[in-house]
Short mmCIF file of C-alpha atoms in Angstrom, two decimals:
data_model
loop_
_atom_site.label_atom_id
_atom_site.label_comp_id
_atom_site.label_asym_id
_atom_site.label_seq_id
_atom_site.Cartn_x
_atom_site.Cartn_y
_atom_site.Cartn_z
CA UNK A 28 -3.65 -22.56 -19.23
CA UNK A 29 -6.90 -20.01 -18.94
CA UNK A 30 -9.73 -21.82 -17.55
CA UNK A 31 -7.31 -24.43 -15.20
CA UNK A 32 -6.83 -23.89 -11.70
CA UNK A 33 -3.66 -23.79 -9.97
CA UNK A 34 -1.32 -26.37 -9.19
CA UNK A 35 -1.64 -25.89 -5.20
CA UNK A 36 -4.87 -25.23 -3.81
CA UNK A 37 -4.41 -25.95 -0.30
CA UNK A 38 -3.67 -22.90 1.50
CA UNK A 39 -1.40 -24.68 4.08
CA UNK A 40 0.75 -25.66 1.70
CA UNK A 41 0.90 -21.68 -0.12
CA UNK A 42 1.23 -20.76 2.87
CA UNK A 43 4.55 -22.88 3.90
CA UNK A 44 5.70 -22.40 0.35
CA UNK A 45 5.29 -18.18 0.99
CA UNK A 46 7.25 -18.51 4.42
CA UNK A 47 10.20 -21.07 2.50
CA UNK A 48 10.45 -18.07 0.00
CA UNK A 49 10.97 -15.15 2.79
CA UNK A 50 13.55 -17.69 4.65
CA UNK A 51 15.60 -18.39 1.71
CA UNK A 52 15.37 -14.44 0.73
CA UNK A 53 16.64 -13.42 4.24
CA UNK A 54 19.03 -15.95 4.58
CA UNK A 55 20.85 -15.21 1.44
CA UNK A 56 20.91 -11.76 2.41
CA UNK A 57 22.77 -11.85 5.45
CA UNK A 58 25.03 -14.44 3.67
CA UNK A 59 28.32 -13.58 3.94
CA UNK A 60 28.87 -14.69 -0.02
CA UNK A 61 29.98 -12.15 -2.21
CA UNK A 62 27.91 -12.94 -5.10
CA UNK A 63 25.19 -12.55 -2.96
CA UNK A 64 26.15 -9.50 -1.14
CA UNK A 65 26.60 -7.51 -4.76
CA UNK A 66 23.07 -9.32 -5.68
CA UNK A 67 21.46 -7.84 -2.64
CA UNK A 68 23.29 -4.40 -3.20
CA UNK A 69 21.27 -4.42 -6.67
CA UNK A 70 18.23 -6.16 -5.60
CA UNK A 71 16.06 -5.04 -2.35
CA UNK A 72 15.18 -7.87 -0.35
CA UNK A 73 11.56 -6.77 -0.18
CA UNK A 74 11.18 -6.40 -3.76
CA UNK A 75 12.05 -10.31 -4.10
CA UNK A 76 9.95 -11.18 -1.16
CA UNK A 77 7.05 -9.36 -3.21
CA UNK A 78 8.00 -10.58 -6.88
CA UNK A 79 8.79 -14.53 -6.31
CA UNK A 80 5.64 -15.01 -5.32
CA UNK A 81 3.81 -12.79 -8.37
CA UNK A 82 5.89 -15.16 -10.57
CA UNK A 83 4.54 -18.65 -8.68
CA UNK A 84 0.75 -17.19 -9.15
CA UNK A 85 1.48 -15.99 -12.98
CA UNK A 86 2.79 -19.85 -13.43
CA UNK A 87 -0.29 -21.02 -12.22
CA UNK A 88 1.58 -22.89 -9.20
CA UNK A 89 -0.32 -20.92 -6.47
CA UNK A 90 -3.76 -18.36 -6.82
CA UNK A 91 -4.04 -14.94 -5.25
CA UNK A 92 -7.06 -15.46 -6.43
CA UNK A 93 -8.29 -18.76 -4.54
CA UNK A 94 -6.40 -18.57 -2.24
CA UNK A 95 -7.49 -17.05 1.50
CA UNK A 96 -3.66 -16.04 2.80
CA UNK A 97 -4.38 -12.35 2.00
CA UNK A 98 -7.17 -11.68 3.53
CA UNK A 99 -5.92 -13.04 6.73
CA UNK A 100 -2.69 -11.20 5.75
CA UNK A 101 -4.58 -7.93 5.54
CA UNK A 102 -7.21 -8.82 8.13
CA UNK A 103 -5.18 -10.09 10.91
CA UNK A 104 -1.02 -9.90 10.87
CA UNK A 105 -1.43 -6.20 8.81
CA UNK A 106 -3.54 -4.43 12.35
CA UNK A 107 -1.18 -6.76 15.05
CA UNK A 108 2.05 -5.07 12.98
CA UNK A 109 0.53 -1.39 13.19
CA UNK A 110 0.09 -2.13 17.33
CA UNK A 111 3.93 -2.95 17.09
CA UNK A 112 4.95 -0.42 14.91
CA UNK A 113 3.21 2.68 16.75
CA UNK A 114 3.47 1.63 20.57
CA UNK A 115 7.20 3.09 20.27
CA UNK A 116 6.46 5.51 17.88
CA UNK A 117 7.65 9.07 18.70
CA UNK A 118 4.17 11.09 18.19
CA UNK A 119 5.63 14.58 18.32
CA UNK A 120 8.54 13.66 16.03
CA UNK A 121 5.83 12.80 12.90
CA UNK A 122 3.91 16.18 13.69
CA UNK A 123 7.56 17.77 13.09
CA UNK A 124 7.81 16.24 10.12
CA UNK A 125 5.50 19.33 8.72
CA UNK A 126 3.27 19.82 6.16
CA UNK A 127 5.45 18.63 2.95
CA UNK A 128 4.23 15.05 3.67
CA UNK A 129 0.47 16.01 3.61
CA UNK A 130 1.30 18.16 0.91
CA UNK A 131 2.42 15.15 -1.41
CA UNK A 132 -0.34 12.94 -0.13
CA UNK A 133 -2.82 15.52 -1.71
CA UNK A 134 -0.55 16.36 -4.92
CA UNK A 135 -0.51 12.32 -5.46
CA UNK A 136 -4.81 12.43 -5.23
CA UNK A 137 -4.36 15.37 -7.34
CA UNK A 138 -2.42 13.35 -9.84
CA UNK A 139 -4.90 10.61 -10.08
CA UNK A 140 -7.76 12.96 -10.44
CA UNK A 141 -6.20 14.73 -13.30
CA UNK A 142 -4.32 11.34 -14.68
CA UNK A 143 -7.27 9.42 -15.68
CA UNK A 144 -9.00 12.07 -17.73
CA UNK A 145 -5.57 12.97 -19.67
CA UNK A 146 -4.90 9.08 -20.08
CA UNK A 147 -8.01 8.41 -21.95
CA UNK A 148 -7.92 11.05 -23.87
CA UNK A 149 -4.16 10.54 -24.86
CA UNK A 150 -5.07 6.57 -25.85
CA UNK A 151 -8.31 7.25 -27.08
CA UNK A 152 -6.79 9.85 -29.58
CA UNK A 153 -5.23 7.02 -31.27
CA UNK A 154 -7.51 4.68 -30.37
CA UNK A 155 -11.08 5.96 -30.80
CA UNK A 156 -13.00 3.16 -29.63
CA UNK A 157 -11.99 2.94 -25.85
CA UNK A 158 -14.14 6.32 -26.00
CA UNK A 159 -17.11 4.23 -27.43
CA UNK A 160 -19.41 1.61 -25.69
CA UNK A 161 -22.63 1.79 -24.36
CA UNK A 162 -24.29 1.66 -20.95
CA UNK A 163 -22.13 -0.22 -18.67
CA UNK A 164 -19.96 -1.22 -20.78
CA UNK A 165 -18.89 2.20 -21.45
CA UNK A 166 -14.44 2.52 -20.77
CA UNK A 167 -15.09 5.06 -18.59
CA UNK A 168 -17.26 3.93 -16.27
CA UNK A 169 -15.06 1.00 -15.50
CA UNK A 170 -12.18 3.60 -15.25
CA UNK A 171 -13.64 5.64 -12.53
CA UNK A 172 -13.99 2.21 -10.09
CA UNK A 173 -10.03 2.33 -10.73
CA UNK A 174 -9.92 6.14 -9.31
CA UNK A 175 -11.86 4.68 -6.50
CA UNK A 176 -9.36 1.95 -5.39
CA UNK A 177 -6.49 4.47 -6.27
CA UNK A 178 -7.77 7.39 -4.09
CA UNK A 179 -9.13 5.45 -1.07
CA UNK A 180 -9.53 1.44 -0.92
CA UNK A 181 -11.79 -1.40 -1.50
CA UNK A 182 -14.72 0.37 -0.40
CA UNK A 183 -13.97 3.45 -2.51
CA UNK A 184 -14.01 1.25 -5.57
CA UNK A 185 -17.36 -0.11 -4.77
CA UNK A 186 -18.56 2.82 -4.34
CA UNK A 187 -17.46 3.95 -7.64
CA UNK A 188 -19.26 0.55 -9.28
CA UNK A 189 -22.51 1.39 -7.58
CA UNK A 190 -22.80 5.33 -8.23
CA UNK A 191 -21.67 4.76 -12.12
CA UNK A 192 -23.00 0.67 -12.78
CA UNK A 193 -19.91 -0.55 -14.60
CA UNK A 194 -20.67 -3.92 -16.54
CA UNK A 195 -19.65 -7.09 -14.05
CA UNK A 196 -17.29 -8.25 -16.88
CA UNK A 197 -15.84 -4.80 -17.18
CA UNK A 198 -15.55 -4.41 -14.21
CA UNK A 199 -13.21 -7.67 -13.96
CA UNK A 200 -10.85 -6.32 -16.66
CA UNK A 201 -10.23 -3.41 -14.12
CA UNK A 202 -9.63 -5.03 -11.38
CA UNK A 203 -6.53 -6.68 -13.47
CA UNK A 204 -5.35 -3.01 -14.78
CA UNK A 205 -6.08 -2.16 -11.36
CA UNK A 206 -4.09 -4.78 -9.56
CA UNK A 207 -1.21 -5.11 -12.47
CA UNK A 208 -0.21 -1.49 -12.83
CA UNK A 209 -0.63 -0.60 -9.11
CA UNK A 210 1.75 -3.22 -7.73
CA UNK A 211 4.26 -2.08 -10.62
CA UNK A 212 4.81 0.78 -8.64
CA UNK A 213 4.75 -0.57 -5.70
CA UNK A 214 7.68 -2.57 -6.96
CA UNK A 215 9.39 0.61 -8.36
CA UNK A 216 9.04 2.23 -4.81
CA UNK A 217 10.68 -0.35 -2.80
CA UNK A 218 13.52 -0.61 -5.02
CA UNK A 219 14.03 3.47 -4.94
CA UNK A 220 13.59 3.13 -1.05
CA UNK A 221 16.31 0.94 -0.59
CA UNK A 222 18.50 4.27 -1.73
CA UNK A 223 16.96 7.72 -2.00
CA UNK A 224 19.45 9.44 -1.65
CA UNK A 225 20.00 9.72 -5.33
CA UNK A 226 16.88 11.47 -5.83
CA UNK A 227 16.58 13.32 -2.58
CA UNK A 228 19.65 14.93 -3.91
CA UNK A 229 18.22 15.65 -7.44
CA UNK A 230 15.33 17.42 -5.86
CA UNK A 231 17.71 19.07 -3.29
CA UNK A 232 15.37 17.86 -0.41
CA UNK A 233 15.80 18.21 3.32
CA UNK A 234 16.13 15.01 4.80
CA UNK A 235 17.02 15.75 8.16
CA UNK A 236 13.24 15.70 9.65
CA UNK A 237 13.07 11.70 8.91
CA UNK A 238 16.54 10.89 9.72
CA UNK A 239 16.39 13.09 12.91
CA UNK A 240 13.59 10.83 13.80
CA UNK A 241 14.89 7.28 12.82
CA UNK A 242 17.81 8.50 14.89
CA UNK A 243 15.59 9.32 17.63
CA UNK A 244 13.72 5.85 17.66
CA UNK A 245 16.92 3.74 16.93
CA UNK A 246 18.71 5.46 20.25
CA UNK A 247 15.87 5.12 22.22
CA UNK A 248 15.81 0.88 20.90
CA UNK A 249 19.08 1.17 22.09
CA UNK A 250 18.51 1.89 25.52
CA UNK A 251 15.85 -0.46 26.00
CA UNK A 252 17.21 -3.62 23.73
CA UNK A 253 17.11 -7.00 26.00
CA UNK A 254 17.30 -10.66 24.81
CA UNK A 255 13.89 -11.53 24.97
CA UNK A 256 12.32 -14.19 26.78
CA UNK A 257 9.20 -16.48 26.72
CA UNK A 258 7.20 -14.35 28.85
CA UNK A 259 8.34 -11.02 26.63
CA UNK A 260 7.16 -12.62 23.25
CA UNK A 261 3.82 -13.64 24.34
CA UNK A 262 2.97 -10.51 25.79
CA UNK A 263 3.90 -8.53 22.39
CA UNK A 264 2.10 -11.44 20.91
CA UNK A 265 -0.84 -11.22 23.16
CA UNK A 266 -0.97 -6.94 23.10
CA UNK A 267 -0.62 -6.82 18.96
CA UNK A 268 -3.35 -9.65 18.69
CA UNK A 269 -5.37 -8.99 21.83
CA UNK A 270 -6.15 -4.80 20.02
CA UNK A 271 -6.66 -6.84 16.61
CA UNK A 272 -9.61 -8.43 18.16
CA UNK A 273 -10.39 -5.33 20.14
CA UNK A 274 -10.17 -3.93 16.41
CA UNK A 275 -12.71 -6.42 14.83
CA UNK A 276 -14.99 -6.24 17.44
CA UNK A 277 -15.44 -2.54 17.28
CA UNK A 278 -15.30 -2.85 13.54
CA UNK A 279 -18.18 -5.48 13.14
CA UNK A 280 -20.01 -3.08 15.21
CA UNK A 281 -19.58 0.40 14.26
CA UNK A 282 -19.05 -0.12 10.03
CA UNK A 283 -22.81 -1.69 9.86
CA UNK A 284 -24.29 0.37 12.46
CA UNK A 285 -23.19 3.60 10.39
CA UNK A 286 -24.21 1.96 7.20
CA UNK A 287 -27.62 1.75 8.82
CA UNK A 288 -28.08 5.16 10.54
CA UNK A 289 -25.69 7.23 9.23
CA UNK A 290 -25.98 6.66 4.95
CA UNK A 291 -24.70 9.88 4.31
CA UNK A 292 -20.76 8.90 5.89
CA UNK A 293 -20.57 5.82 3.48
CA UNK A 294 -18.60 8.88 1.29
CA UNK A 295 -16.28 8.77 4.05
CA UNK A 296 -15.90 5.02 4.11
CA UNK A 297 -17.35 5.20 7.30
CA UNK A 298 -19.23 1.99 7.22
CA UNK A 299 -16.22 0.38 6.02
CA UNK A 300 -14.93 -2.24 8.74
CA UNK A 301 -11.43 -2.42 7.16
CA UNK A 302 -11.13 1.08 8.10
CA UNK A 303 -12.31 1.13 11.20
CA UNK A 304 -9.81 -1.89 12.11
CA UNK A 305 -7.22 -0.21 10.87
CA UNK A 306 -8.23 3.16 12.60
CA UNK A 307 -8.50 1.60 15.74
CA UNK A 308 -5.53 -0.02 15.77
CA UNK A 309 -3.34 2.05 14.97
CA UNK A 310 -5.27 4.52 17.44
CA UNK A 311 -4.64 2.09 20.42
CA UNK A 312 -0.80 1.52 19.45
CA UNK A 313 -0.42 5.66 19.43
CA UNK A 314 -2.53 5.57 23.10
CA UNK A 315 0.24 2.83 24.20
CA UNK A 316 3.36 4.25 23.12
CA UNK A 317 2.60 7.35 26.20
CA UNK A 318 2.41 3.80 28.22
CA UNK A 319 5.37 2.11 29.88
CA UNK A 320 4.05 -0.81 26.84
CA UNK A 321 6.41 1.10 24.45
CA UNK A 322 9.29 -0.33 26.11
CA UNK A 323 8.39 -3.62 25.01
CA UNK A 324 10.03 -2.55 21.86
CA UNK A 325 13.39 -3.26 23.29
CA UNK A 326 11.82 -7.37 23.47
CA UNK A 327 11.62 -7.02 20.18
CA UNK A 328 8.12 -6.25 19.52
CA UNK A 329 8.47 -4.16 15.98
CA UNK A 330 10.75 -7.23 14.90
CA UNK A 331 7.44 -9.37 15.61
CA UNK A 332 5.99 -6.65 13.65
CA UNK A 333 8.05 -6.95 10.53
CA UNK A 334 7.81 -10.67 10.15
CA UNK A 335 4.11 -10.11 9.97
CA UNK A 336 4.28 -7.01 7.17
CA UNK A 337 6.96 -9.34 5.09
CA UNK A 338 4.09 -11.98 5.31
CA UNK A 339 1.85 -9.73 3.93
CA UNK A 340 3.98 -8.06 1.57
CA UNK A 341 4.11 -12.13 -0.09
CA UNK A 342 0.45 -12.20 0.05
CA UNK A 343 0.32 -8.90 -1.76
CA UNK A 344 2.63 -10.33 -4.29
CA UNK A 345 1.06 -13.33 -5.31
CA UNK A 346 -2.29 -11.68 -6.27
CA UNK A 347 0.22 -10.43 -8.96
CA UNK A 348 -0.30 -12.01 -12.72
CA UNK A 349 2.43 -10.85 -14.83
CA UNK A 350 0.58 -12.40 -17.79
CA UNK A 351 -2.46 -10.49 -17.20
CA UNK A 352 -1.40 -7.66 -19.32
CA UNK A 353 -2.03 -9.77 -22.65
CA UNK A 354 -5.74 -10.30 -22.02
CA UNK A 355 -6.85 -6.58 -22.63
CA UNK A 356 -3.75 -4.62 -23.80
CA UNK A 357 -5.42 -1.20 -24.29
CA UNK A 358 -6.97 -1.03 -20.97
CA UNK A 359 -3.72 -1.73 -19.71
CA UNK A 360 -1.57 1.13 -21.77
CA UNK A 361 -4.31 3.49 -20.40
CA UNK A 362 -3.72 2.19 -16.28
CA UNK A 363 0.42 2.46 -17.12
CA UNK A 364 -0.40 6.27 -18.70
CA UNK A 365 -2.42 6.90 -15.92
CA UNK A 366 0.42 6.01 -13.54
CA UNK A 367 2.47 7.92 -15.58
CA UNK A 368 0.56 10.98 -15.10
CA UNK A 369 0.27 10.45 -11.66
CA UNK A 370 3.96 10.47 -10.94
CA UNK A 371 4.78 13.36 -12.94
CA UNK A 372 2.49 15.31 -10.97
CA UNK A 373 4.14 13.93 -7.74
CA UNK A 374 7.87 14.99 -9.10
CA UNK A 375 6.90 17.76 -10.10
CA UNK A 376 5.56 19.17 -6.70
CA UNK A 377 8.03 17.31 -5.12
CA UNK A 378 10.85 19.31 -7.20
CA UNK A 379 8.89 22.67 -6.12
CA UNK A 380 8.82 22.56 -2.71
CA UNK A 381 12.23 20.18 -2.75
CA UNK A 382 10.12 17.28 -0.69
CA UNK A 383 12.39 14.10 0.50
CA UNK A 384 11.39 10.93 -1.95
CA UNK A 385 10.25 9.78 1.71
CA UNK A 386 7.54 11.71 1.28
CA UNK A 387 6.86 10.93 -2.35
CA UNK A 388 6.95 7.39 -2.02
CA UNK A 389 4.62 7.31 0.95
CA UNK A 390 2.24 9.80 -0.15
CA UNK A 391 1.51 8.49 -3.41
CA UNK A 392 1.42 4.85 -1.99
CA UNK A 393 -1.25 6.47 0.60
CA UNK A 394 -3.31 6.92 -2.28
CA UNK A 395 -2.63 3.99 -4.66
CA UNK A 396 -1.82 1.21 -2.15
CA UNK A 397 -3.96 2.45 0.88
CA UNK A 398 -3.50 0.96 4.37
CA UNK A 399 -2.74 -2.40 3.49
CA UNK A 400 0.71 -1.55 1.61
CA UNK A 401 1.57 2.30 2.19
CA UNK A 402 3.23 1.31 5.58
CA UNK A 403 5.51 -1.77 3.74
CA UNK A 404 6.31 0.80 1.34
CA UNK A 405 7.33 2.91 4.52
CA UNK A 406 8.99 0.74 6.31
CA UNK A 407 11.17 0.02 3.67
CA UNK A 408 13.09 3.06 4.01
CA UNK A 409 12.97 2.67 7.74
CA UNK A 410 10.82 0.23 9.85
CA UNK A 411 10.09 2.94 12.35
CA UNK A 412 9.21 5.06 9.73
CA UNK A 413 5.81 2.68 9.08
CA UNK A 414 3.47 4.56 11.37
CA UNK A 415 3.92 7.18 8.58
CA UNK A 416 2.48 5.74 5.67
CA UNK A 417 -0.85 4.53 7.99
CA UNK A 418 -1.54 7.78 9.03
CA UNK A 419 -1.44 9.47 5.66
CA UNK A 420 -3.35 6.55 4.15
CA UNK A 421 -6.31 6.90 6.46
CA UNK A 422 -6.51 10.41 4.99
CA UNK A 423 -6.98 8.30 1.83
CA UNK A 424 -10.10 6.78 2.91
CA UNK A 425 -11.79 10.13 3.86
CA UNK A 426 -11.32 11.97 0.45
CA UNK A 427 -11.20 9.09 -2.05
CA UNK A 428 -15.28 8.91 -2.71
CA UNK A 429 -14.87 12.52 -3.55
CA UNK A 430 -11.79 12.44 -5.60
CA UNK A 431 -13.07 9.63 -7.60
CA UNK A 432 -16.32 10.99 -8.54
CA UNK A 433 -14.76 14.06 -9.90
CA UNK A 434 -12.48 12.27 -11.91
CA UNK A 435 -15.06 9.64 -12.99
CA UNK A 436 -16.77 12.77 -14.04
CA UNK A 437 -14.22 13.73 -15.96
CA UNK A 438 -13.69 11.19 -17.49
CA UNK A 439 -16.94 10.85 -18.74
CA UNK A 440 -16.86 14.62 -20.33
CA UNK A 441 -13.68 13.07 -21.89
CA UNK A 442 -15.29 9.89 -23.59
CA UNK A 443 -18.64 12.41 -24.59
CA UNK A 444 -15.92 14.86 -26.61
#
C-alpha cells in the first residue's frame, strides 16, 4: 500500500534473500530436469536473476529504494568485476572489432536525441496538455533530465535538472519513467542475447570479429585453467578489491578537485567520482592483462568476476516497480515511445551497415544503462565480451551533457509549437 514501507528493511536480510534467489536460479539451471532444461531454453537465467527481484520490490517485500545493496553493488563488486574481466582481456582483438561498434554507440545517442522530441510531439498530439505547464513544472523540462541519464549517467541527469530547474516532484515522476522503461529494455536485451543469431541473420551481419575473439579468450582460458587454491582466490580477491580502493581513492580526489578548478569539464562528467572509478579501473585491469596477472584468469578470476556482476544485476532489478507505471500513465507512454524511437533508429543503422546485434545491444545499453549495466548486458552474450560494453559506455559519459541539452532543447521548441 502507497505510503507503507516494505516488509524487510534490514539490508542483511535483502541481501541473503538476493543471494537465495541467484542460488536457486543457477541451480535449477544446471539441473539435469527436463522441465527445467526446456524452461531455461525459453527463459535466460539472467533475465530471472534481474526480474525476481523487481517483483519482491513491486510487492513491497524488499525497497530498491531504502535499501543500500546497490550502491555497494555499483560502488564496490561492479569496479572489482571490471579488474577481472579486463586483466585477460585481448586489447588488440577489441580494436579489431572496427568501427561498426562505435558506430552504433553514436546511432543509439542519435536515437535518443531525436526520440524525445518525436515522442512528445506524437503523445502530445493527442494529448495536448503534456505540452502545457508552467515553469518547472513544464513536461519538458523533466524530459530532458531523462535524456541526461539516457545519454551519459547519474551525473548527466543532474546536470540536466540544474541547467533546465525541473520541479522536485517532477522530477520524481521521471526518475520512475526513467527507471521503469529503461530496465524494460534491459530485460528485452538479455533475453535477445541469450540467441542472436536470429537477428544477426535478419540483418545479414558479420559475426566473425566477436566470435573470433571469444574463441581467442576461451583457448587461451584453456591453456591456463588450474583448480584453484586458497592462496589463488585471495590474490584475485585482493588484486580486484585492492584497484577498487586504488579506484576510490583517486576518485575522491580527482572528481572534487576538477569540480573546483576545472568548472568547465563538469560537461564531461569530469568531476564525477563514479566515472573516474570506473575509468580507473578498468584502466588498471587493461595495464594488467600485458602483466603475467592475466594468467590468474585460469584460477578463476573472471568467475569471481561474474558472481559479483550477477549480484549487481539483482540489485539493479529490485530498484524495479512494475506497478509504477499506474501512478502517471502519460509520462510513461511518452518514456516507452521514446524507447521506441530509439530502437528504430538503432535497427535501422544496424540493417545499413549489417552490424552484429552484439553491437546493437551493447551500444544502445552504453547509452541507456551506462557503466553500471552495459557490461551485464555484454557479458551476457559472452563473459569475455564485458570489457566491451565499459569501454563504449565511458564514451557515454563524455558526450551525454551535450546530447542532452540538444535534445532538451528540442524538446522545448516542441512543447512551444
Amino acid at each position: 500500500m502507497e505510503g507503507q514501507g516494505p516488509l524487510i528493511t534490514n539490508d542483511a536480510i535483502v541481501f541473503g534473500i538476493l543471494l537465495a534467489i541467484l542460488a536457486l536460479v543457477f541451480s535449477t539451471a544446471a539441473s539435469n530436469n527436463r522441465i527445467l532444461q526446456k524452461f531455461y531454453r525459453v527463459v535466460p537465467t539472467v533475465l530471472l536473476c534481474y526480474f525476481i527481484p523487481a517483483v519482491f520490490n513491486s510487492l513491497g517485500i524488499i525497497s530498491g529504494e531504502d535499501s543500500n545493496l546497490y550502491f555497494v553493488a555499483s560502488r564496490y563488486l561492479l569496479p572489482a568485476s571490471l579488474v577481472l574481466f579486463t586483466l585477460s582481456i585481448d586489447l588488440k582483438g577489441i580494436l579489431k572489432l572496427g568501427p561498426k561498434a562505435l558506430t552504433m554507440f553514436l546511432a543509439g545517442t542519435l536515437g535518443i536525441m531525436l526520440g524525445g522530441p518525436l515522442a512528445l510531439l506524437t503523445v502530445g498530439t493527442f494529448f495536448p496538455e503534456v505540452l502545457g505547464g508552467e515553469g518547472p513544472m513544464e513536461i519538458w523540462r523533466g524530459l530532458a533530465t531523462i535524456a541526461g541519464s539516457w545519454i551519459g549517467g547519474g551525473a548527466n541527469q543532474t546536470a540536466m535538472l540544474e541547467v533546465f530547474g525541473a520541479d522536485s516532484d517532477l522530477f520524481a515522476q521521471m526518475i520512475a519513467v526513467d527507471v521503469l522503461v529503461a530496465n524494460l529494455w534491459m530485460a528485452f536485451l538479455l533475453y535477445w542475447a541469450a540467441k542472436p543469431e536470429k537477428i544477426d541473420n535478419f540483418f545479414k551481419a558479420d559475426t566473425s570479429a566477436i566470435y573470433e575473439l571469444r574463441d581467442k579468450i576461451a583457448d587461451f582460458r584453456s591453456k591456463i585453467m588450474r583448480i584453484p587454491t586458497l592462496s589463488d582466490s585471495m590474490v584475485i580477491l585482493g588484486v580486484a578489491f585492492g584497484i577498487t580502493g586504488v579506484s576510490h581513492l583517486l576518485a575522491d580526489n580527482l572528481a572534487p578537485y576538477i569540480g573546483e578548478n576545472y568548472p568547465q569539464l563538469k560537461d564531461y562528467s569530469l568531476d564525477s567520482t563514479f566515472f573516474w572509478i570506473v575509468v580507473v579501473a578498468t584502466t588498471a585491469g587493461l595495464a594488467l592483462s600485458f602483466t603475467r596477472a592475466r594468467n590468474l584468469e585460469g584460477a578463476g578470476a573472471s568467475r569471481f568476476g561474474s558472481v559479483f556482476l550477477y549480484i549487481l544485476v539483482a540489485t539493479i532489478g529490485m530498484q524495479m516497480d512494475l506497478g509504477a507505471v499506474l501512478d502517471n500513465p502519460i509520462l510513461f507512454v511518452i518514456g516507452i515511445l521514446w524507447m521506441f524511437f530509439h530502437i528504430l533508429i538503432m535497427l535501422l543503422v544496424a540493417w545499413l551497415i549489417k552490424a552484429p546485434f552484439f553491437y546493437v545491444a551493447v551500444g544502445s545499453q552504453a547509452n541507456v544503462g551506462g557503466a553500471a549495466s552495459a557490461p551485464i548486458v555484454a557479458g551476457a552474450f559472452d563473459a569475455s565480451l564485458a570489457p566491451v560494453g565499459v569501454l563504449l559506455a565511458v564514451l557515454g559519459y563524455a558526450v551525454g551533457t551535450y546530447g542532452a541539452y540538444l535534445c532538451g532543447l528540442m524538446m522545448q521548441a516542441v512543447s512551444g509549437m
